[in-house]
Amino acid sequence: MSTGALALVALPADPDGVPLALVVGWLVILVLLAAHAAARGLRTTRAVPTVPVLGLALVLLAAPVLAGFEYDAARERAQHARLEKQLLDRLGEADRTVARYETSGYAGHESAFSSALTAYRGLSRDHPDSAAAHKVPARLRTYYRTVGAPFGKGDYCEAVDPLRHLLTVPRTMGTGRVPEDLAAWPAPRLATSLYGCGIGGLGTKDSSTAEYHLTALLEEYPDSPEAGKVVPEVEKHVSFSLKDKGGESPCDATSSLQILADQATSVAKADGVPAATVAALGRQADRAKGGLPTKTWNCALDAYHDKDYAATQSRMRDFTARYGKDGRAPLARKYVIAAQVADELPAAGKVKPTTSSGGSITVTVRNDSPEAVEVLYTGPVIGSFQLGGCESCKRYEWADTLNPAFKPCPSGRTYPSKTLRLPAGTTYFLHKPRSGSGLGGSPATDTVKVRGGYTYTECAYTAKGFGSSGIDG
């Protein structure tokens, strides 16, 4: 009865076995029963067959022992089943982690993917014969597909870091735990991504994108088909920026060519790049630099044609600073003067600057102001000069200048002056008070239609905070 009660409690077998107290209690009961049976046997006088009794005793002793062995086997099976369930649960948790970030991707969730990979590695390494471990190769395919998803979408820049991570998976998992086709999967795709991201940054302001990725491509995958496309792609971009028609605007081309020159030079410094590739990239850098003067010039001309005179001044000054020995530098300086006049006197913008000089008609410019003045003029000829302040002169009252009889530069006084010889035609003057005198004054303009047979006097003066000028023909 006690053994039956024990069997009722112990079965089915539990992985943790029967509680020790229950086993001890069962043994105590058996001992007591055996003692009781022995006592009764000693008191009886009835003859009992010895052999059958001993046989029965052996059966009764063997039954619990055999039952114990069977129970241990059942308990081991239960323990194995529990472990398998635990391992499958760990596998499921790793699977859910990978699935959770399938949409958002690898970037920003590196630690989560790392924890899932660690779980896969633990199952394969520590429990290689488990059902969960046998499922890991299939899970790794899902892992690779999920992490490498940006490549499949053509997001090459986004794909670089995930693919670099996948290259490390075989080392993380250990030898033989990643299928060979999976282990070989990231490398060619990384080469494609480095190339795709790199050429996408050619000629752009974020030049580091192209430099970093193309350099990495040439260093890490020098024999790949993508590495062989780098020079032709750089050449194509340079040619496009150099085109006069059907390409970029001059200003965009100027920026692109400078960036392309820098990028080609930088990429050529990659470790282990063949000499032929270095030379080819150097030629493309030289082509880009060679096109810069003309594109810079055309960019400045566009500003003048668009009546953006502030930009014209900036770009033409930049041209002369960069390319002072270029044959167009003298004309660029004329454009700077013409743009300053046109900025104050828009009608002057219709003049197309040239490097012409001289003429037969005399125009004398005087300064009837205590403030130094810079005089700029544009028309058939273009130029500029400075006149010092007139020490004996004064600023006029603004109200005086409104009087029809007002006439600056009266006779009987010596003025700082300069005599020009101009050709016939309309000349536009700009008088700019020189800074530093403390007298104030704004730029003043004047339009002079110069005709043969006359002499002209141009007069600059200051009227209480306003620069001004006048002309006597």
GROMACS .gro file of N, CA, C and O in nm, residues 166 175 281 308 397:
model
   20
  166LEU      N    1   2.759   4.198  -4.058
  166LEU     CA    2   2.738   4.060  -4.101
  166LEU      C    3   2.870   3.989  -4.134
  166LEU      O    4   2.880   3.867  -4.121
  175THR      N    5   3.359   2.862  -3.574
  175THR     CA    6   3.384   2.786  -3.696
  175THR      C    7   3.275   2.682  -3.723
  175THR      O    8   3.236   2.605  -3.635
  281LEU      N    9   4.339   5.881  -6.161
  281LEU     CA   10   4.267   5.974  -6.074
  281LEU      C   11   4.334   6.111  -6.075
  281LEU      O   12   4.267   6.214  -6.069
  308ASP      N   13   2.249   9.082  -6.027
  308ASP     CA   14   2.288   9.058  -5.888
  308ASP      C   15   2.428   9.117  -5.872
  308ASP      O   16   2.529   9.047  -5.878
  397GLU      N   17   2.418  12.266  -4.642
  397GLU     CA   18   2.288  12.233  -4.584
  397GLU      C   19   2.203  12.165  -4.691
  397GLU      O   20   2.207  12.204  -4.808
   0.00000   0.00000   0.00000
